[in-house]
PDB file of C-alpha atoms in Angstrom:
ATOM      1  CA  MET Z   1     -10.875 -16.022 -25.399  1.00  0.00           C
ATOM      2  CA  SER Z   2      -9.829 -17.646 -22.138  1.00  0.00           C
ATOM      3  CA  ARG Z   3     -10.637 -15.611 -19.039  1.00  0.00           C
ATOM      4  CA  ARG Z   4      -7.431 -15.977 -17.052  1.00  0.00           C
ATOM      5  CA  VAL Z   5      -7.546 -15.266 -13.318  1.00  0.00           C
ATOM      6  CA  LEU Z   6      -4.416 -15.150 -11.194  1.00  0.00           C
ATOM      7  CA  ILE Z   7      -4.695 -16.857  -7.810  1.00  0.00           C
ATOM      8  CA  LEU Z   8      -2.006 -15.800  -5.371  1.00  0.00           C
ATOM      9  CA  THR Z   9      -1.836 -17.116  -1.840  1.00  0.00           C
ATOM     10  CA  HIS Z  10       0.354 -17.081   1.233  1.00  0.00           C
ATOM     11  CA  PRO Z  11       2.706 -20.021   0.537  1.00  0.00           C
ATOM     12  CA  THR Z  12       3.252 -21.129   4.144  1.00  0.00           C
ATOM     13  CA  ARG Z  13      -0.352 -21.317   5.335  1.00  0.00           C
ATOM     14  CA  PRO Z  14      -2.039 -24.679   4.728  1.00  0.00           C
ATOM     15  CA  ALA Z  15      -5.483 -23.084   5.050  1.00  0.00           C
ATOM     16  CA  ALA Z  16      -4.595 -20.607   2.300  1.00  0.00           C
ATOM     17  CA  VAL Z  17      -3.426 -23.378  -0.038  1.00  0.00           C
ATOM     18  CA  HIS Z  18      -6.654 -25.321   0.565  1.00  0.00           C
ATOM     19  CA  THR Z  19      -8.745 -22.206  -0.092  1.00  0.00           C
ATOM     20  CA  ALA Z  20      -6.796 -21.533  -3.306  1.00  0.00           C
ATOM     21  CA  GLU Z  21      -7.674 -25.015  -4.561  1.00  0.00           C
ATOM     22  CA  SER Z  22     -11.343 -24.323  -3.838  1.00  0.00           C
ATOM     23  CA  VAL Z  23     -11.194 -21.010  -5.706  1.00  0.00           C
ATOM     24  CA  ALA Z  24      -9.483 -22.622  -8.699  1.00  0.00           C
ATOM     25  CA  SER Z  25     -12.134 -25.345  -8.850  1.00  0.00           C
ATOM     26  CA  GLY Z  26     -14.934 -22.767  -8.696  1.00  0.00           C
ATOM     27  CA  LEU Z  27     -13.398 -20.724 -11.506  1.00  0.00           C
ATOM     28  CA  ARG Z  28     -13.044 -23.779 -13.750  1.00  0.00           C
ATOM     29  CA  ASP Z  29     -16.686 -24.673 -13.131  1.00  0.00           C
ATOM     30  CA  ARG Z  30     -17.594 -21.231 -14.505  1.00  0.00           C
ATOM     31  CA  GLY Z  31     -15.433 -21.506 -17.611  1.00  0.00           C
ATOM     32  CA  MET Z  32     -12.545 -19.427 -16.341  1.00  0.00           C
ATOM     33  CA  THR Z  33      -8.858 -20.342 -16.276  1.00  0.00           C
ATOM     34  CA  PRO Z  34      -7.034 -20.083 -12.943  1.00  0.00           C
ATOM     35  CA  ILE Z  35      -3.309 -19.386 -13.273  1.00  0.00           C
ATOM     36  CA  GLU Z  36      -0.358 -19.345 -10.895  1.00  0.00           C
ATOM     37  CA  GLU Z  37       2.437 -16.848 -10.366  1.00  0.00           C
ATOM     38  CA  SER Z  38       4.697 -18.581 -12.899  1.00  0.00           C
ATOM     39  CA  GLU Z  39       2.100 -18.025 -15.672  1.00  0.00           C
ATOM     40  CA  VAL Z  40       1.671 -14.265 -15.236  1.00  0.00           C
ATOM     41  CA  ASP Z  41       3.653 -13.353 -18.357  1.00  0.00           C
ATOM     42  CA  ASP Z  42       1.798 -15.755 -20.662  1.00  0.00           C
ATOM     43  CA  GLY Z  43      -1.073 -13.435 -21.599  1.00  0.00           C
ATOM     44  CA  ASP Z  44      -3.787 -11.095 -20.386  1.00  0.00           C
ATOM     45  CA  ILE Z  45      -5.126 -11.447 -16.848  1.00  0.00           C
ATOM     46  CA  GLU Z  46      -8.712 -10.435 -16.178  1.00  0.00           C
ATOM     47  CA  LEU Z  47      -8.511 -10.423 -12.384  1.00  0.00           C
ATOM     48  CA  ALA Z  48      -6.178 -11.333  -9.528  1.00  0.00           C
ATOM     49  CA  ILE Z  49      -7.715 -13.092  -6.513  1.00  0.00           C
ATOM     50  CA  VAL Z  50      -5.378 -12.811  -3.541  1.00  0.00           C
ATOM     51  CA  LEU Z  51      -5.658 -15.041  -0.470  1.00  0.00           C
ATOM     52  CA  GLY Z  52      -3.816 -13.683   2.534  1.00  0.00           C
ATOM     53  CA  GLY Z  53      -3.187 -10.438   4.347  1.00  0.00           C
ATOM     54  CA  ASP Z  54      -2.097  -7.054   3.082  1.00  0.00           C
ATOM     55  CA  GLY Z  55       1.458  -8.307   2.534  1.00  0.00           C
ATOM     56  CA  THR Z  56       0.248 -10.899   0.024  1.00  0.00           C
ATOM     57  CA  ILE Z  57      -1.855  -8.260  -1.730  1.00  0.00           C
ATOM     58  CA  LEU Z  58       1.218  -6.011  -2.019  1.00  0.00           C
ATOM     59  CA  ARG Z  59       3.136  -8.930  -3.546  1.00  0.00           C
ATOM     60  CA  ALA Z  60       0.343  -9.467  -6.062  1.00  0.00           C
ATOM     61  CA  ALA Z  61       0.385  -5.795  -7.026  1.00  0.00           C
ATOM     62  CA  GLU Z  62       4.108  -6.106  -7.669  1.00  0.00           C
ATOM     63  CA  LEU Z  63       3.537  -9.134  -9.920  1.00  0.00           C
ATOM     64  CA  ILE Z  64       0.917  -7.493 -12.149  1.00  0.00           C
ATOM     65  CA  ARG Z  65       2.371  -3.979 -12.204  1.00  0.00           C
ATOM     66  CA  GLY Z  66       2.183  -2.544 -15.718  1.00  0.00           C
ATOM     67  CA  ARG Z  67      -1.154  -4.212 -16.455  1.00  0.00           C
ATOM     68  CA  GLU Z  68      -4.698  -2.957 -15.924  1.00  0.00           C
ATOM     69  CA  THR Z  69      -5.600  -6.047 -13.924  1.00  0.00           C
ATOM     70  CA  PRO Z  70      -7.647  -5.317 -10.782  1.00  0.00           C
ATOM     71  CA  LEU Z  71      -6.992  -7.111  -7.496  1.00  0.00           C
ATOM     72  CA  VAL Z  72      -9.505  -8.522  -5.055  1.00  0.00           C
ATOM     73  CA  GLY Z  73      -8.228  -9.624  -1.669  1.00  0.00           C
ATOM     74  CA  ILE Z  74      -9.698 -12.334   0.558  1.00  0.00           C
ATOM     75  CA  ASN Z  75      -8.419 -11.719   4.063  1.00  0.00           C
ATOM     76  CA  LEU Z  76      -6.577 -14.561   5.784  1.00  0.00           C
ATOM     77  CA  GLY Z  77      -4.468 -12.224   7.913  1.00  0.00           C
ATOM     78  CA  HIS Z  78      -5.146 -10.115  10.988  1.00  0.00           C
ATOM     79  CA  VAL Z  79      -6.483  -6.721   9.874  1.00  0.00           C
ATOM     80  CA  GLY Z  80      -6.344  -6.873   6.080  1.00  0.00           C
ATOM     81  CA  PHE Z  81      -7.273  -3.290   5.219  1.00  0.00           C
ATOM     82  CA  LEU Z  82      -6.680  -3.906   1.505  1.00  0.00           C
ATOM     83  CA  ALA Z  83      -8.776  -7.074   1.455  1.00  0.00           C
ATOM     84  CA  GLU Z  84     -12.307  -6.857   0.124  1.00  0.00           C
ATOM     85  CA  SER Z  85     -13.770 -10.039   1.584  1.00  0.00           C
ATOM     86  CA  GLU Z  86     -13.308 -12.546   4.391  1.00  0.00           C
ATOM     87  CA  VAL Z  87     -12.479 -16.208   3.922  1.00  0.00           C
ATOM     88  CA  ASP Z  88     -16.019 -17.393   4.713  1.00  0.00           C
ATOM     89  CA  ARG Z  89     -17.298 -15.655   1.548  1.00  0.00           C
ATOM     90  CA  VAL Z  90     -14.970 -17.275  -0.974  1.00  0.00           C
ATOM     91  CA  ALA Z  91     -17.797 -18.781  -3.028  1.00  0.00           C
ATOM     92  CA  ASP Z  92     -19.434 -15.367  -3.379  1.00  0.00           C
ATOM     93  CA  VAL Z  93     -16.151 -13.840  -4.581  1.00  0.00           C
ATOM     94  CA  VAL Z  94     -15.798 -16.539  -7.251  1.00  0.00           C
ATOM     95  CA  ARG Z  95     -19.384 -16.042  -8.419  1.00  0.00           C
ATOM     96  CA  ARG Z  96     -19.040 -12.288  -8.660  1.00  0.00           C
ATOM     97  CA  ALA Z  97     -15.699 -12.620 -10.443  1.00  0.00           C
ATOM     98  CA  ALA Z  98     -17.342 -14.819 -13.081  1.00  0.00           C
ATOM     99  CA  GLU Z  99     -20.213 -12.356 -13.484  1.00  0.00           C
ATOM    100  CA  ARG Z 100     -17.850  -9.361 -13.446  1.00  0.00           C
ATOM    101  CA  ASP Z 101     -20.007  -8.054 -10.620  1.00  0.00           C
ATOM    102  CA  TYR Z 102     -17.536  -5.611  -9.092  1.00  0.00           C
ATOM    103  CA  VAL Z 103     -16.441  -2.002  -9.369  1.00  0.00           C
ATOM    104  CA  VAL Z 104     -12.812  -1.152 -10.104  1.00  0.00           C
ATOM    105  CA  GLU Z 105     -11.416   1.536  -7.831  1.00  0.00           C
ATOM    106  CA  GLU Z 106      -8.090   3.213  -8.590  1.00  0.00           C
ATOM    107  CA  ARG Z 107      -5.806   4.014  -5.663  1.00  0.00           C
ATOM    108  CA  MET Z 108      -2.928   6.463  -5.689  1.00  0.00           C
ATOM    109  CA  THR Z 109       0.641   5.134  -5.610  1.00  0.00           C
ATOM    110  CA  LEU Z 110       4.010   6.797  -5.015  1.00  0.00           C
ATOM    111  CA  ASP Z 111       7.049   7.124  -7.268  1.00  0.00           C
ATOM    112  CA  VAL Z 112      10.337   7.291  -5.347  1.00  0.00           C
ATOM    113  CA  THR Z 113      13.687   8.649  -6.527  1.00  0.00           C
ATOM    114  CA  VAL Z 114      16.937   8.379  -4.554  1.00  0.00           C
ATOM    115  CA  GLN Z 115      20.119  10.207  -5.542  1.00  0.00           C
ATOM    116  CA  ARG Z 116      23.271   9.268  -3.647  1.00  0.00           C
ATOM    117  CA  PRO Z 117      26.078  11.787  -3.111  1.00  0.00           C
ATOM    118  CA  ASP Z 118      28.767   9.804  -4.923  1.00  0.00           C
ATOM    119  CA  SER Z 119      26.895   9.297  -8.199  1.00  0.00           C
ATOM    120  CA  ASP Z 120      24.629  11.018 -10.725  1.00  0.00           C
ATOM    121  CA  GLU Z 121      22.685   7.779 -11.119  1.00  0.00           C
ATOM    122  CA  LEU Z 122      19.089   7.896  -9.919  1.00  0.00           C
ATOM    123  CA  HIS Z 123      17.607   4.902  -8.114  1.00  0.00           C
ATOM    124  CA  HIS Z 124      13.871   4.447  -8.580  1.00  0.00           C
ATOM    125  CA  GLY Z 125      11.146   2.745  -6.591  1.00  0.00           C
ATOM    126  CA  TRP Z 126       7.386   2.782  -6.150  1.00  0.00           C
ATOM    127  CA  ALA Z 127       4.896   2.051  -3.400  1.00  0.00           C
ATOM    128  CA  ILE Z 128       1.204   1.538  -2.751  1.00  0.00           C
ATOM    129  CA  ASN Z 129       1.228   2.178   0.993  1.00  0.00           C
ATOM    130  CA  GLU Z 130       4.395   4.055   1.810  1.00  0.00           C
ATOM    131  CA  ALA Z 131       8.043   4.793   1.240  1.00  0.00           C
ATOM    132  CA  SER Z 132       9.772   4.757   4.618  1.00  0.00           C
ATOM    133  CA  VAL Z 133      13.167   6.341   5.177  1.00  0.00           C
ATOM    134  CA  GLU Z 134      14.676   4.469   8.131  1.00  0.00           C
ATOM    135  CA  LYS Z 135      17.957   4.430  10.020  1.00  0.00           C
ATOM    136  CA  SER Z 136      20.074   1.422   9.124  1.00  0.00           C
ATOM    137  CA  GLU Z 137      21.768   1.133  12.547  1.00  0.00           C
ATOM    138  CA  ARG Z 138      19.519   0.424  15.509  1.00  0.00           C
ATOM    139  CA  GLU Z 139      21.676   2.272  18.052  1.00  0.00           C
ATOM    140  CA  ARG Z 140      21.940   5.507  16.044  1.00  0.00           C
ATOM    141  CA  MET Z 141      19.496   8.005  14.612  1.00  0.00           C
ATOM    142  CA  ILE Z 142      19.593   9.772  11.265  1.00  0.00           C
ATOM    143  CA  GLU Z 143      19.774  13.536  10.764  1.00  0.00           C
ATOM    144  CA  VAL Z 144      17.340  14.625   8.069  1.00  0.00           C
ATOM    145  CA  ALA Z 145      16.093  17.760   6.375  1.00  0.00           C
ATOM    146  CA  ILE Z 146      12.588  17.626   4.970  1.00  0.00           C
ATOM    147  CA  GLY Z 147      11.175  19.789   2.222  1.00  0.00           C
ATOM    148  CA  ILE Z 148       7.950  20.249   0.290  1.00  0.00           C
ATOM    149  CA  ASP Z 149       7.863  21.422  -3.343  1.00  0.00           C
ATOM    150  CA  GLY Z 150      11.555  22.271  -3.358  1.00  0.00           C
ATOM    151  CA  ARG Z 151      11.463  24.425  -0.220  1.00  0.00           C
ATOM    152  CA  GLY Z 152      13.077  23.427   3.051  1.00  0.00           C
ATOM    153  CA  LEU Z 153      10.671  22.934   5.964  1.00  0.00           C
ATOM    154  CA  SER Z 154      12.525  21.480   8.963  1.00  0.00           C
ATOM    155  CA  THR Z 155      15.639  19.636  10.122  1.00  0.00           C
ATOM    156  CA  PHE Z 156      15.819  17.106  12.944  1.00  0.00           C
ATOM    157  CA  GLY Z 157      17.227  13.833  14.168  1.00  0.00           C
ATOM    158  CA  CYS Z 158      14.874  10.854  14.061  1.00  0.00           C
ATOM    159  CA  ASP Z 159      14.490   7.134  13.588  1.00  0.00           C
ATOM    160  CA  GLY Z 160      12.906   7.716  10.190  1.00  0.00           C
ATOM    161  CA  VAL Z 161      10.219   9.360   8.073  1.00  0.00           C
ATOM    162  CA  VAL Z 162       7.156   7.706   6.527  1.00  0.00           C
ATOM    163  CA  LEU Z 163       5.865   9.093   3.216  1.00  0.00           C
ATOM    164  CA  ALA Z 164       2.476   7.582   2.521  1.00  0.00           C
ATOM    165  CA  THR Z 165      -0.616   7.491   0.345  1.00  0.00           C
ATOM    166  CA  PRO Z 166      -4.156   7.664   1.777  1.00  0.00           C
ATOM    167  CA  THR Z 167      -4.264   3.877   1.354  1.00  0.00           C
ATOM    168  CA  GLY Z 168      -1.108   3.639   3.480  1.00  0.00           C
ATOM    169  CA  SER Z 169      -2.469   5.948   6.160  1.00  0.00           C
ATOM    170  CA  THR Z 170      -3.792   2.876   8.018  1.00  0.00           C
ATOM    171  CA  ALA Z 171      -0.479   1.012   7.726  1.00  0.00           C
ATOM    172  CA  TYR Z 172       3.017   2.124   8.863  1.00  0.00           C
ATOM    173  CA  ALA Z 173       2.077   5.824   8.910  1.00  0.00           C
ATOM    174  CA  PHE Z 174      -0.769   5.022  11.319  1.00  0.00           C
ATOM    175  CA  SER Z 175       1.612   3.194  13.664  1.00  0.00           C
ATOM    176  CA  ALA Z 176       3.942   6.214  13.579  1.00  0.00           C
ATOM    177  CA  GLY Z 177       1.145   8.535  14.715  1.00  0.00           C
ATOM    178  CA  GLY Z 178      -0.069   9.845  11.381  1.00  0.00           C
ATOM    179  CA  PRO Z 179      -3.688  10.677  10.553  1.00  0.00           C
ATOM    180  CA  VAL Z 180      -6.165   8.309   8.935  1.00  0.00           C
ATOM    181  CA  VAL Z 181      -7.013   9.691   5.494  1.00  0.00           C
ATOM    182  CA  TRP Z 182     -10.063   8.493   3.577  1.00  0.00           C
ATOM    183  CA  PRO Z 183      -8.970   6.711   0.368  1.00  0.00           C
ATOM    184  CA  ASP Z 184     -10.905   9.067  -1.915  1.00  0.00           C
ATOM    185  CA  VAL Z 185      -8.917  12.067  -0.639  1.00  0.00           C
ATOM    186  CA  GLU Z 186      -6.280  13.209  -3.130  1.00  0.00           C
ATOM    187  CA  ALA Z 187      -3.325  13.765  -0.799  1.00  0.00           C
ATOM    188  CA  MET Z 188       0.025  12.455   0.435  1.00  0.00           C
ATOM    189  CA  LEU Z 189       1.318  12.161   3.998  1.00  0.00           C
ATOM    190  CA  LEU Z 190       4.665  12.755   5.710  1.00  0.00           C
ATOM    191  CA  THR Z 191       5.039  11.379   9.248  1.00  0.00           C
ATOM    192  CA  PRO Z 192       8.306  11.566  11.248  1.00  0.00           C
ATOM    193  CA  ILE Z 193       9.245   8.611  13.455  1.00  0.00           C
ATOM    194  CA  SER Z 194      10.551   9.386  16.956  1.00  0.00           C
ATOM    195  CA  ALA Z 195      11.803  12.839  15.965  1.00  0.00           C
ATOM    196  CA  HIS Z 196      13.950  14.971  18.305  1.00  0.00           C
ATOM    197  CA  ALA Z 197      12.324  18.286  17.422  1.00  0.00           C
ATOM    198  CA  LEU Z 198       9.708  20.771  18.571  1.00  0.00           C
ATOM    199  CA  PHE Z 199       8.164  20.875  15.095  1.00  0.00           C
ATOM    200  CA  ALA Z 200       7.971  17.383  13.698  1.00  0.00           C
ATOM    201  CA  ARG Z 201       4.257  16.954  13.128  1.00  0.00           C
ATOM    202  CA  PRO Z 202       2.556  14.747  10.551  1.00  0.00           C
ATOM    203  CA  LEU Z 203       1.897  16.659   7.330  1.00  0.00           C
ATOM    204  CA  VAL Z 204      -0.800  16.245   4.686  1.00  0.00           C
ATOM    205  CA  VAL Z 205       0.114  17.741   1.305  1.00  0.00           C
ATOM    206  CA  GLY Z 206      -1.531  18.021  -2.086  1.00  0.00           C
ATOM    207  CA  PRO Z 207      -1.398  15.223  -4.675  1.00  0.00           C
ATOM    208  CA  ASP Z 208       0.806  17.270  -7.015  1.00  0.00           C
ATOM    209  CA  SER Z 209       3.372  18.149  -4.340  1.00  0.00           C
ATOM    210  CA  ARG Z 210       6.877  16.748  -4.064  1.00  0.00           C
ATOM    211  CA  MET Z 211       7.955  15.482  -0.650  1.00  0.00           C
ATOM    212  CA  SER Z 212      11.708  15.410  -0.096  1.00  0.00           C
ATOM    213  CA  VAL Z 213      13.996  13.990   2.561  1.00  0.00           C
ATOM    214  CA  GLU Z 214      17.731  14.667   2.674  1.00  0.00           C
ATOM    215  CA  ILE Z 215      20.038  12.483   4.754  1.00  0.00           C
ATOM    216  CA  LEU Z 216      22.404  15.138   6.067  1.00  0.00           C
ATOM    217  CA  ALA Z 217      26.135  14.598   5.724  1.00  0.00           C
ATOM    218  CA  ARG Z 218      26.472  14.895   9.509  1.00  0.00           C
ATOM    219  CA  SER Z 219      23.979  12.070  10.024  1.00  0.00           C
ATOM    220  CA  TYR Z 220      25.023   9.504  12.627  1.00  0.00           C
ATOM    221  CA  SER Z 221      23.805   6.638  10.465  1.00  0.00           C
ATOM    222  CA  SER Z 222      23.104   5.681   6.892  1.00  0.00           C
ATOM    223  CA  ALA Z 223      19.484   5.251   5.883  1.00  0.00           C
ATOM    224  CA  VAL Z 224      17.437   2.695   3.990  1.00  0.00           C
ATOM    225  CA  VAL Z 225      14.423   3.532   1.851  1.00  0.00           C
ATOM    226  CA  TRP Z 226      11.829   0.771   1.990  1.00  0.00           C
ATOM    227  CA  CYS Z 227       8.989   0.731  -0.550  1.00  0.00           C
ATOM    228  CA  ASP Z 228       6.018  -1.034   1.045  1.00  0.00           C
ATOM    229  CA  GLY Z 229       8.524  -2.864   3.233  1.00  0.00           C
ATOM    230  CA  ARG Z 230       9.398  -5.033   0.229  1.00  0.00           C
ATOM    231  CA  ARG Z 231      11.893  -3.196  -1.989  1.00  0.00           C
ATOM    232  CA  ARG Z 232      15.049  -1.616  -0.566  1.00  0.00           C
ATOM    233  CA  ILE Z 233      17.184   1.306  -1.712  1.00  0.00           C
ATOM    234  CA  ASP Z 234      20.255   2.260   0.347  1.00  0.00           C
ATOM    235  CA  ALA Z 235      20.649   5.963   1.144  1.00  0.00           C
ATOM    236  CA  PRO Z 236      24.002   6.918   2.726  1.00  0.00           C
ATOM    237  CA  PRO Z 237      24.585  10.353   4.294  1.00  0.00           C
ATOM    238  CA  GLY Z 238      24.265  13.054   1.638  1.00  0.00           C
ATOM    239  CA  SER Z 239      21.463  11.254  -0.222  1.00  0.00           C
ATOM    240  CA  HIS Z 240      18.377  13.071  -1.495  1.00  0.00           C
ATOM    241  CA  ILE Z 241      14.996  11.306  -1.666  1.00  0.00           C
ATOM    242  CA  ASP Z 242      12.029  12.630  -3.661  1.00  0.00           C
ATOM    243  CA  VAL Z 243       8.532  11.171  -3.445  1.00  0.00           C
ATOM    244  CA  VAL Z 244       5.705  12.181  -5.793  1.00  0.00           C
ATOM    245  CA  ARG Z 245       2.366  10.828  -6.877  1.00  0.00           C
ATOM    246  CA  GLY Z 246       2.845   7.643  -8.871  1.00  0.00           C
ATOM    247  CA  ALA Z 247       2.231   7.626 -12.601  1.00  0.00           C
ATOM    248  CA  GLU Z 248       0.496   4.254 -12.370  1.00  0.00           C
ATOM    249  CA  PRO Z 249      -2.342   3.612  -9.880  1.00  0.00           C
ATOM    250  CA  VAL Z 250      -3.202   0.269  -8.351  1.00  0.00           C
ATOM    251  CA  ARG Z 251      -6.659  -1.090  -9.200  1.00  0.00           C
ATOM    252  CA  LEU Z 252      -8.800  -2.758  -6.566  1.00  0.00           C
ATOM    253  CA  ALA Z 253     -11.947  -4.710  -7.401  1.00  0.00           C
ATOM    254  CA  ARG Z 254     -14.585  -3.553  -4.932  1.00  0.00           C
ATOM    255  CA  LEU Z 255     -17.400  -5.919  -3.987  1.00  0.00           C
ATOM    256  CA  ASN Z 256     -18.693  -3.920  -1.055  1.00  0.00           C
ATOM    257  CA  LEU Z 257     -19.406  -0.231  -1.633  1.00  0.00           C
ATOM    258  CA  ALA Z 258     -20.108   0.565   2.029  1.00  0.00           C
ATOM    259  CA  PRO Z 259     -18.529   3.804   3.313  1.00  0.00           C
ATOM    260  CA  PHE Z 260     -14.894   3.716   4.454  1.00  0.00           C
ATOM    261  CA  THR Z 261     -16.145   4.620   7.949  1.00  0.00           C
ATOM    262  CA  ASP Z 262     -17.742   1.163   8.209  1.00  0.00           C
ATOM    263  CA  ARG Z 263     -14.499  -0.509   7.158  1.00  0.00           C
ATOM    264  CA  LEU Z 264     -12.537   1.508   9.710  1.00  0.00           C
ATOM    265  CA  VAL Z 265     -14.935   0.580  12.510  1.00  0.00           C
ATOM    266  CA  GLY Z 266     -14.956  -3.082  11.495  1.00  0.00           C
ATOM    267  CA  LYS Z 267     -11.217  -3.555  11.024  1.00  0.00           C
ATOM    268  CA  PHE Z 268     -10.246  -1.799  14.263  1.00  0.00           C
ATOM    269  CA  ASN Z 269     -13.297  -2.963  16.204  1.00  0.00           C
ATOM    270  CA  LEU Z 270     -14.000   0.626  17.220  1.00  0.00           C
ATOM    271  CA  PRO Z 271     -16.637   1.293  19.894  1.00  0.00           C
ATOM    272  CA  VAL Z 272     -19.658   3.101  18.446  1.00  0.00           C
ATOM    273  CA  ALA Z 273     -22.217   2.350  21.166  1.00  0.00           C
ATOM    274  CA  GLY Z 274     -24.141   5.520  21.911  1.00  0.00           C
ATOM    275  CA  TRP Z 275     -23.919   6.936  18.405  1.00  0.00           C
ATOM    276  CA  ARG Z 276     -27.390   8.098  17.440  1.00  0.00           C
ATOM    277  CA  GLY Z 277     -26.649  10.005  14.249  1.00  0.00           C
ATOM    278  CA  GLY Z 278     -27.970  13.389  13.295  1.00  0.00           C
ATOM    279  CA  ARG Z 279     -30.860  14.372  11.108  1.00  0.00           C
ATOM    280  CA  GLU Z 280     -29.997  14.619   7.443  1.00  0.00           C
ATOM    281  CA  ALA Z 281     -29.945  18.108   6.005  1.00  0.00           C
ATOM    282  CA  PRO Z 282     -33.080  18.986   4.047  1.00  0.00           C
TER     283      PRO Z 282
END
């Protein structure tokens, strides 16, 4: 049986296209079959090798959704939190892909439901990093009510609300002032953006909770729900948005099993000079 491997790259970067050709050649040398985006539906896919930043990895996850195919990212972007390797280790990634020398790690996703006031139809979405509820008019804010598990919690005007997974805690939610959550923590996050309120703090809730945002009828602006910044659902005043743990996780092929702390320090270039460490408990 042919071992098909999807290669997905950033289409506008010449360096990425050149690297993709090198990866494809290496896979063929090891008896594997590299495929392109147009061939995704033609059969099983053992692995997806993604060349680019986190945006390209999110696009790959969208392409192979519904399969059990793991992703491995080679970072060609700036931070690349979802990427597992850097571009100077491409040959090692190809070798380990051929030898199946990786561990598959499942990451939580989100399922999103939007109900508009003028219809009983439900609009569905999903996200790996976050679902962001944002104002659609730059000069106006939205009035929202937020709730957890069917109970109202607070009401305020804001520019938006970010509802995120632990994986997304280092993405949009981080920029909005939310906490960094280790990826093995079973939790979801709610972070208001520029809220006009005394109590509008980031929240961390359990994995079985339901986070809700209502766009109040008195809202000054309509809202837009963005799933990973890629898929849009309009939410006019009176809309109700529910976000729960996704039924289908995303699978990442891990080559480096170092602690998340090391990744955090490396990606953000955090200063650790002076850290001596404590004695381990007996």
